[in-house]
Coordinates of C-alpha atoms in Angstrom, one line a residue:
Chain A
X134 CA 121.1 35.0 216.9
X135 CA 117.9 34.2 215.3
X136 CA 117.0 36.5 212.4
X137 CA 114.0 34.8 210.8
X138 CA 111.7 36.7 208.5
X139 CA 107.9 36.4 208.9
X140 CA 105.2 37.6 206.5
X141 CA 102.4 38.4 208.9
X142 CA 99.1 40.3 209.2
X143 CA 99.2 43.1 211.7
X144 CA 97.3 46.2 213.0
X145 CA 99.3 49.4 213.6
X146 CA 98.8 50.5 217.2
X147 CA 101.2 53.5 217.0
X148 CA 104.2 54.8 215.3
X149 CA 106.7 56.7 217.4
X150 CA 109.3 58.9 215.4
X151 CA 112.8 57.9 215.9
X152 CA 115.6 60.2 214.9
X153 CA 115.3 62.2 211.7
X154 CA 113.8 59.6 209.3
X155 CA 112.9 56.3 211.2
X156 CA 110.1 55.1 213.4
X157 CA 109.4 52.5 216.0
X158 CA 106.1 50.9 215.1
X159 CA 104.0 49.1 217.6
X160 CA 102.2 46.3 215.9
X161 CA 99.5 43.8 217.0
X162 CA 100.5 40.8 214.9
X163 CA 98.3 37.8 214.3
X164 CA 99.9 34.7 215.9
X165 CA 102.7 36.8 217.6
X166 CA 100.9 39.5 219.8
X167 CA 102.3 43.0 220.2
X168 CA 105.6 43.7 218.6
X169 CA 107.6 46.9 218.5
X170 CA 109.5 47.1 215.2
X171 CA 112.0 49.4 213.8
X172 CA 111.0 50.9 210.5
X173 CA 114.0 52.5 208.8
X174 CA 113.2 55.3 206.6
X175 CA 109.6 55.3 207.6
X176 CA 109.3 59.1 207.8
X177 CA 111.1 60.0 204.7
X178 CA 110.6 57.3 202.2
X179 CA 107.3 57.5 200.6
X180 CA 108.0 54.5 198.3
X181 CA 108.8 52.2 201.1
X182 CA 105.9 52.3 203.4
X183 CA 103.6 55.1 202.0
X184 CA 100.5 55.4 204.3
X185 CA 100.8 52.0 205.7
X186 CA 102.2 52.8 209.1
X187 CA 99.3 55.2 210.0
X188 CA 97.6 54.1 213.3
X189 CA 94.4 51.9 212.8
X190 CA 95.7 50.4 209.6
X191 CA 95.7 46.7 208.9
X192 CA 98.8 45.6 206.9
X193 CA 100.7 42.7 205.7
X194 CA 104.1 43.2 207.1
X195 CA 107.4 41.5 206.4
X196 CA 109.2 41.4 209.9
X197 CA 112.6 40.2 210.8
X198 CA 113.3 39.0 214.2
X199 CA 116.1 41.0 215.9
X200 CA 117.9 40.6 219.2
X201 CA 116.0 43.7 220.7
X202 CA 113.7 45.3 218.3
X203 CA 112.3 43.6 215.1
X204 CA 112.8 45.1 211.9
X205 CA 109.9 46.1 209.5
X206 CA 111.1 45.5 206.0
X207 CA 107.9 45.9 204.1
X208 CA 104.3 46.9 204.8
X209 CA 101.4 46.7 202.3
X210 CA 97.9 48.2 203.3
X211 CA 95.2 45.5 203.6
X212 CA 92.6 47.8 205.2
X213 CA 93.2 51.5 205.8
X214 CA 89.9 52.2 207.7
X215 CA 90.1 55.5 205.8
X216 CA 86.6 56.5 206.8
X217 CA 87.5 56.7 210.4
X218 CA 89.4 59.9 209.6
X219 CA 86.3 61.7 208.4
X220 CA 84.8 62.2 211.8
X221 CA 86.5 63.6 215.0
X222 CA 84.4 61.2 217.3
X223 CA 85.4 58.2 215.2
X224 CA 89.0 59.1 215.5
X225 CA 88.7 59.5 219.3
X226 CA 86.9 56.2 219.8
X227 CA 89.4 54.4 217.5
X228 CA 92.3 56.1 219.4
X229 CA 90.8 54.8 222.7
X230 CA 90.3 51.3 221.4
X231 CA 93.9 51.1 220.1
X232 CA 95.4 52.4 223.3
X233 CA 93.2 50.0 225.3
X234 CA 94.4 47.0 223.3
X235 CA 97.9 48.2 223.5
X236 CA 97.8 48.3 227.3
X237 CA 96.2 44.9 227.7
X238 CA 98.8 43.3 225.6
X239 CA 102.4 42.3 226.4
X240 CA 105.1 42.4 224.0
X241 CA 105.7 39.0 222.2
X242 CA 102.6 37.3 223.8
X243 CA 100.0 36.1 221.2
X244 CA 96.7 38.0 221.5
X245 CA 94.7 36.9 218.5
X246 CA 91.3 37.4 220.3
X247 CA 92.3 41.1 220.8
X248 CA 93.5 41.4 217.2
X249 CA 90.1 40.1 215.9
X250 CA 88.2 42.3 218.3
X251 CA 90.0 45.5 217.5
X252 CA 89.6 45.0 213.8
X253 CA 85.9 44.2 214.1
X254 CA 85.6 47.3 216.3
X255 CA 87.3 49.5 213.7
X256 CA 85.3 48.0 210.9
X257 CA 81.9 48.7 212.7
X258 CA 83.0 52.1 213.8
X259 CA 83.8 53.0 210.2
X260 CA 80.3 52.0 209.1
X261 CA 78.3 53.7 211.9
X262 CA 78.4 56.6 214.3
X263 CA 80.7 56.6 217.5
X264 CA 78.7 55.1 220.3
X265 CA 79.2 54.6 223.9
X266 CA 77.6 51.2 223.6
X267 CA 80.2 50.0 221.2
X268 CA 83.0 51.4 223.5
X269 CA 81.6 49.5 226.5
X270 CA 81.4 46.3 224.4
X271 CA 85.0 46.7 223.5
X272 CA 86.0 47.2 227.1
X273 CA 84.1 44.3 228.3
X274 CA 85.3 41.9 225.5
X275 CA 89.0 43.1 225.7
X276 CA 88.9 42.6 229.5
X277 CA 87.4 39.1 229.0
X278 CA 90.0 38.3 226.5
X279 CA 92.8 39.3 228.9
X280 CA 91.3 37.3 231.7
X281 CA 90.2 40.4 233.5
X282 CA 86.4 40.3 233.0
X283 CA 84.4 42.2 235.7
X284 CA 81.8 40.3 237.6
X285 CA 78.4 41.6 236.7
X286 CA 76.1 38.9 238.2
X287 CA 77.2 37.7 241.7
X288 CA 79.0 39.4 244.4
X289 CA 82.6 39.8 243.4
X290 CA 83.7 39.7 247.1
X291 CA 81.7 36.8 248.6
X292 CA 80.2 35.1 245.6
X293 CA 76.8 35.5 247.0
X294 CA 73.7 36.7 245.0
X295 CA 73.4 40.4 244.1
X296 CA 69.8 41.2 243.6
X297 CA 68.6 42.0 240.0
X298 CA 68.4 45.7 239.2
X299 CA 70.8 48.4 240.2
X300 CA 74.0 47.2 242.0
X301 CA 77.1 48.6 243.7
X302 CA 80.2 48.2 241.6
X303 CA 83.7 48.0 243.3
X304 CA 86.6 48.0 241.0
X305 CA 88.9 46.8 243.8
X306 CA 86.7 43.8 244.5
X307 CA 86.3 42.9 240.7
X308 CA 82.7 44.1 239.9
X309 CA 79.4 44.2 241.4
X310 CA 79.2 43.6 245.2
X311 CA 76.2 42.6 247.4
X312 CA 74.7 44.9 250.1
X313 CA 76.7 43.1 252.9
X314 CA 80.1 43.5 251.1
X315 CA 79.7 47.0 249.8
X316 CA 82.2 49.6 251.0
X317 CA 82.5 53.3 250.9
X318 CA 83.5 54.6 247.5
X319 CA 81.8 51.9 245.5
X320 CA 80.3 53.1 242.3
X321 CA 76.8 52.5 241.1
X322 CA 75.5 50.6 238.1
X323 CA 72.1 51.6 237.3
X324 CA 69.4 49.0 236.3
X325 CA 69.8 49.9 232.7
X326 CA 73.6 50.0 232.8
X327 CA 73.8 46.7 234.3
X328 CA 71.5 45.1 231.8
X329 CA 73.2 46.8 228.9
X330 CA 76.6 45.6 230.0
X331 CA 75.5 42.0 230.6
X332 CA 74.0 42.1 227.1
X333 CA 77.1 43.5 225.6
X334 CA 79.3 41.0 227.2
X335 CA 77.1 38.1 226.0
X336 CA 76.3 39.2 222.5
X337 CA 79.4 41.3 221.7
X338 CA 79.8 44.3 219.4
X339 CA 76.8 43.3 217.4
X340 CA 74.6 44.0 220.4
X341 CA 76.0 47.5 220.5
X342 CA 74.8 48.2 216.9
X343 CA 71.5 46.4 217.4
X344 CA 70.5 46.0 221.1
X345 CA 67.7 43.8 222.2
X346 CA 65.0 44.6 224.7
X347 CA 65.8 43.6 228.2
X348 CA 62.5 41.8 228.6
X349 CA 63.9 38.8 226.8
X350 CA 61.3 39.0 224.0
X351 CA 64.1 39.3 221.3
X352 CA 62.6 42.7 220.0
X353 CA 64.9 45.6 219.4
X354 CA 65.6 47.8 222.3
X355 CA 65.0 51.5 222.5
X356 CA 68.5 52.4 221.0
X357 CA 68.6 56.0 222.6
X358 CA 67.8 54.5 226.1
X359 CA 70.4 51.7 225.6
X360 CA 73.0 54.2 224.5
X361 CA 72.3 56.4 227.6
X362 CA 72.6 53.3 229.8
X363 CA 75.9 52.4 228.2
X364 CA 77.2 56.1 228.6
X365 CA 76.2 55.8 232.4
X366 CA 78.5 52.7 232.7
X367 CA 81.5 54.6 231.4
X368 CA 82.7 55.8 234.8
X369 CA 82.5 52.3 236.7
X370 CA 84.3 50.6 233.7
X371 CA 86.9 53.4 233.6
X372 CA 87.7 52.9 237.3
X373 CA 87.8 49.2 236.8
X374 CA 90.3 49.7 233.8
X375 CA 92.4 52.1 236.0
X376 CA 92.6 49.6 238.7
X377 CA 94.0 47.0 236.4
X378 CA 96.2 49.2 234.2
X379 CA 97.5 51.4 237.0
X380 CA 96.8 54.5 235.2
X381 CA 94.1 56.3 233.2
X382 CA 94.4 56.0 229.4
X383 CA 95.7 59.1 227.7
X384 CA 93.0 58.8 225.1
X385 CA 90.3 58.8 227.6
X386 CA 91.2 62.4 228.4
X387 CA 90.9 63.2 224.6
X388 CA 87.5 61.6 224.5
X389 CA 86.3 63.8 227.3
X390 CA 87.6 66.9 225.6
X391 CA 86.0 66.0 222.3
X392 CA 82.7 65.3 223.9
X393 CA 79.9 63.0 222.9
X394 CA 78.7 63.0 219.3
X395 CA 75.9 65.4 218.6
Chain B
X264 CA 136.2 72.1 233.6
X265 CA 136.1 69.5 230.8
X266 CA 138.4 69.8 227.7
X267 CA 136.7 72.5 225.5
X268 CA 136.9 70.4 222.4
X269 CA 135.3 67.5 224.1
X270 CA 132.6 69.7 225.7
X271 CA 131.7 71.3 222.3
X272 CA 131.7 67.9 220.7
X273 CA 129.2 66.5 223.2
X274 CA 127.0 69.5 222.8
X275 CA 127.0 69.5 219.0
X276 CA 126.4 65.7 219.0
X277 CA 123.0 66.4 220.8
X278 CA 121.7 68.2 217.6
X279 CA 119.3 66.2 215.4
X280 CA 121.2 64.3 212.6
X281 CA 124.7 64.9 214.1
X282 CA 126.6 62.0 215.2
X283 CA 129.8 62.0 217.5
X284 CA 132.2 62.0 214.5
X285 CA 130.5 64.9 212.7
X286 CA 130.4 66.8 215.9
X287 CA 134.1 66.4 216.4
X288 CA 134.6 67.5 212.8
X289 CA 132.6 70.5 213.3
X290 CA 134.3 71.4 216.6
X291 CA 137.7 71.2 214.8
X292 CA 136.3 73.3 211.9
X293 CA 135.2 76.1 214.5
X294 CA 138.6 75.8 216.2
X295 CA 140.4 76.4 212.9
X296 CA 138.1 79.2 211.7
X297 CA 139.0 82.9 212.5
X298 CA 138.2 83.8 215.9
X299 CA 135.4 86.2 214.8
X300 CA 133.4 83.3 213.6
X301 CA 133.4 81.4 216.9
X302 CA 132.4 84.6 218.7
X303 CA 129.6 85.4 216.1
X304 CA 128.3 81.9 216.4
X305 CA 128.2 82.0 220.2
X306 CA 126.4 85.4 220.0
X307 CA 123.9 84.0 217.5
X308 CA 123.2 81.1 219.8
X309 CA 122.7 83.3 222.8
X310 CA 120.4 85.8 220.8
X311 CA 118.3 82.7 219.7
X312 CA 117.5 81.9 223.2
X313 CA 117.1 85.6 224.4
X314 CA 115.3 87.1 221.5
X315 CA 113.2 84.5 219.8
X316 CA 109.6 84.4 221.0
X317 CA 106.1 83.7 219.9
X318 CA 104.4 86.4 217.7
X319 CA 101.5 87.6 219.7
X320 CA 99.2 87.4 216.6
X321 CA 100.1 84.1 214.7
X322 CA 102.2 82.3 217.3
X323 CA 105.1 82.1 214.5
X324 CA 108.7 82.2 216.1
X325 CA 110.0 85.7 215.7
X326 CA 112.5 88.2 217.1
X327 CA 110.1 91.2 216.6
X328 CA 106.5 91.2 217.6
X329 CA 104.4 91.1 215.5
X330 CA 106.4 89.0 213.1
X331 CA 107.4 90.0 209.6
X332 CA 104.5 88.0 208.1
X333 CA 101.8 89.6 210.4
X334 CA 103.1 93.1 209.8
X335 CA 103.4 92.8 206.1
X336 CA 100.6 94.9 204.7
X337 CA 100.8 93.4 201.3
X338 CA 99.5 90.1 202.7
X339 CA 95.7 89.4 202.8
X340 CA 94.7 89.6 206.5
X341 CA 91.3 88.0 205.6
X342 CA 92.9 84.7 204.7
X343 CA 94.6 82.6 207.3
X344 CA 96.3 79.3 206.8
X345 CA 96.6 77.1 209.9
X346 CA 99.8 75.0 210.2
X347 CA 101.1 72.5 212.9
X348 CA 104.6 73.9 213.1
X349 CA 107.0 76.7 212.1
X350 CA 108.9 74.3 209.6
X351 CA 105.4 73.7 207.9
X352 CA 104.9 77.5 207.6
X353 CA 108.3 77.8 206.0
X354 CA 107.6 75.0 203.5
X355 CA 104.4 76.8 202.5
X356 CA 106.3 80.1 202.2
X357 CA 108.8 78.4 199.8
X358 CA 105.9 77.7 197.3
X359 CA 105.3 81.6 196.9
X360 CA 101.8 80.6 196.2
X361 CA 100.2 81.9 199.4
X362 CA 99.8 85.6 200.2
X363 CA 97.6 85.4 203.1
X364 CA 98.5 85.2 206.8
X365 CA 99.4 82.1 209.1
X366 CA 98.5 80.7 212.4
X367 CA 100.9 78.2 214.0
X368 CA 99.2 75.6 216.4
X369 CA 102.6 74.2 217.7
X370 CA 101.4 70.6 217.5
X371 CA 98.4 68.6 216.6
X372 CA 95.6 66.9 218.5
X373 CA 96.7 63.2 219.4
X374 CA 94.0 60.9 220.5
X375 CA 96.5 58.2 221.5
X376 CA 98.8 60.7 223.5
X377 CA 95.9 62.5 225.0
X378 CA 97.0 65.8 223.5
X379 CA 93.8 68.0 223.6
X380 CA 92.9 71.3 222.2
X381 CA 94.0 73.0 225.4
X382 CA 97.6 72.1 224.6
X383 CA 97.6 73.8 221.3
X384 CA 97.5 77.5 220.2
X385 CA 93.8 77.2 219.1
X386 CA 92.3 79.8 221.5
X387 CA 94.8 82.3 220.1
X388 CA 93.1 81.7 216.7
X389 CA 89.7 82.6 217.8
X390 CA 90.1 86.4 218.1
X391 CA 91.4 86.4 214.6
X392 CA 88.3 85.1 212.9
X393 CA 86.3 88.3 212.8
X394 CA 86.0 89.5 209.2
X395 CA 87.9 86.4 207.8
X396 CA 87.0 85.3 204.3
X397 CA 88.6 81.9 204.5
X398 CA 90.5 79.6 207.0
X399 CA 92.8 77.2 205.2
X400 CA 93.7 74.1 207.3
X401 CA 97.1 72.8 206.3
X402 CA 97.7 70.3 209.0
X403 CA 99.5 66.9 208.1
X404 CA 97.5 64.3 206.4
X405 CA 97.9 62.0 209.4
X406 CA 95.3 60.8 211.8
X407 CA 96.5 63.6 214.3
X408 CA 96.4 66.2 211.5
X409 CA 92.9 65.2 210.4
X410 CA 91.7 65.2 214.0
X411 CA 93.0 68.7 214.3
X412 CA 91.4 69.9 211.1
X413 CA 88.0 68.4 212.1
X414 CA 88.2 70.0 215.5
X415 CA 89.0 73.5 214.2
X416 CA 86.4 73.1 211.5
X417 CA 83.7 72.2 214.1
X418 CA 84.7 75.2 216.2
X419 CA 84.9 77.7 213.3
X420 CA 82.2 76.8 210.8
X421 CA 79.3 77.9 213.0
X422 CA 80.8 81.4 213.0
X423 CA 80.1 81.7 209.4
X424 CA 83.7 81.5 208.3
X425 CA 84.6 79.4 205.1
X426 CA 86.9 76.6 206.2
X427 CA 88.9 74.7 203.6
X428 CA 91.4 71.8 203.9
X429 CA 94.5 71.6 201.6
X430 CA 94.2 68.9 198.8
X431 CA 95.7 65.4 199.3
X432 CA 96.9 63.1 196.7
X433 CA 99.9 61.9 194.7
X434 CA 103.1 63.9 195.0
X435 CA 104.4 65.6 191.8
X436 CA 107.1 63.4 190.1
X437 CA 106.1 60.2 192.0
X438 CA 105.0 56.8 190.6
X439 CA 101.3 55.9 190.8
X440 CA 102.2 52.2 191.3
X441 CA 104.1 53.1 194.6
X442 CA 101.3 55.2 196.0
X443 CA 99.4 53.7 198.9
X444 CA 95.7 53.0 198.7
X445 CA 94.7 55.7 201.1
X446 CA 96.7 58.4 199.0
X447 CA 95.2 57.2 195.8
X448 CA 91.7 57.1 197.3
X449 CA 92.0 60.6 198.4
X450 CA 93.5 61.7 195.0
X451 CA 90.6 60.2 193.3
X452 CA 88.0 61.9 195.7
X453 CA 89.9 65.2 195.1
X454 CA 90.0 65.0 191.4
X455 CA 89.4 68.1 189.3
X456 CA 87.8 69.0 185.9
X457 CA 90.3 69.5 183.0

């Protein structure tokens, strides 16, 4: 039996109460991927873990490998992302991001790209308002890091050209589809939504916070119009995620109930 | 029919914090006790299921409706403290500091589990807001508790009701060196004049 100890950096994805005083903590560990770890006394001992096992927290953890669950021996807060807790929409967006990353990772398979992405997302969310553009960027980048990037240029079914502008989007096919391949039930990406998604995928989370004009001039885009376009792309991407994950994310329902930021 | 001792042991072992050995010890203790005790215990358990329900005002668990706290004329009805659960209410009552009324949500919003406002006793709170001086939100200092507090605050503040949140910080008798950075930061933010 291998019982090696590892001092690692990790993001807390969720903590599930176990019994009277313990918890099973799902961590996204740099270099190791998602690891469920048993944290003895997590719910009763303030000295042992303090607030380190709160979701969204980046910690330094001392983990010991076990035959089934790993054991979490120590946890020190590196970044609490405390300002996320000051705003309901930020909490909702952070919850969605965390669940999405949880679902796109498999236990024990390294997922460093997703670790870096989630940490950057939480840091940016802490500094600014919760936006649909940032969520779309996260979805696209997380899917790409998992090898599931949707097609946004060519036809996902036949590989042919999809004319610029608005396009049909078919989650079953894997993204945009041309006029010949479109089937009943396909969703629609508006001109703005398609352009916004392509920019977000190319430029990442930075583009969500400072979008560029679609005319290629390098000038800033109309932030409000870009945000509206990103919001319109929510349904097609949600359908795409449902297709790959096999279910809707629970946190998506919470996002709907909380509504868009005022 | 299973052996009565084994049956009781299995049932007792389902209680939180009770293992099989403890359950067996409890079963033998009941067996050795006067027969009145076993009957009273059985009757108490049945009454628990049959009589305990939610208070129609505050959603506390009670055998009489309204509950003792809601029908106590000495308590300030213009001051309501919102808690997640009945054990939280009992913890606050033990302080003997609070003389207002309560409202029990029976849970907290959970962004990750998709627990939304409709699954909590929030709509039952709304009719109680008329004429209220202050609504104290005493949900847990967790992400779920904060989300719940922010949601209720957003709902209630436009109605002109004063909404407050219980203070957060370092527990009495603890060591600062063992406090985590979030707790310490909150304690500094919530510092008071001496």
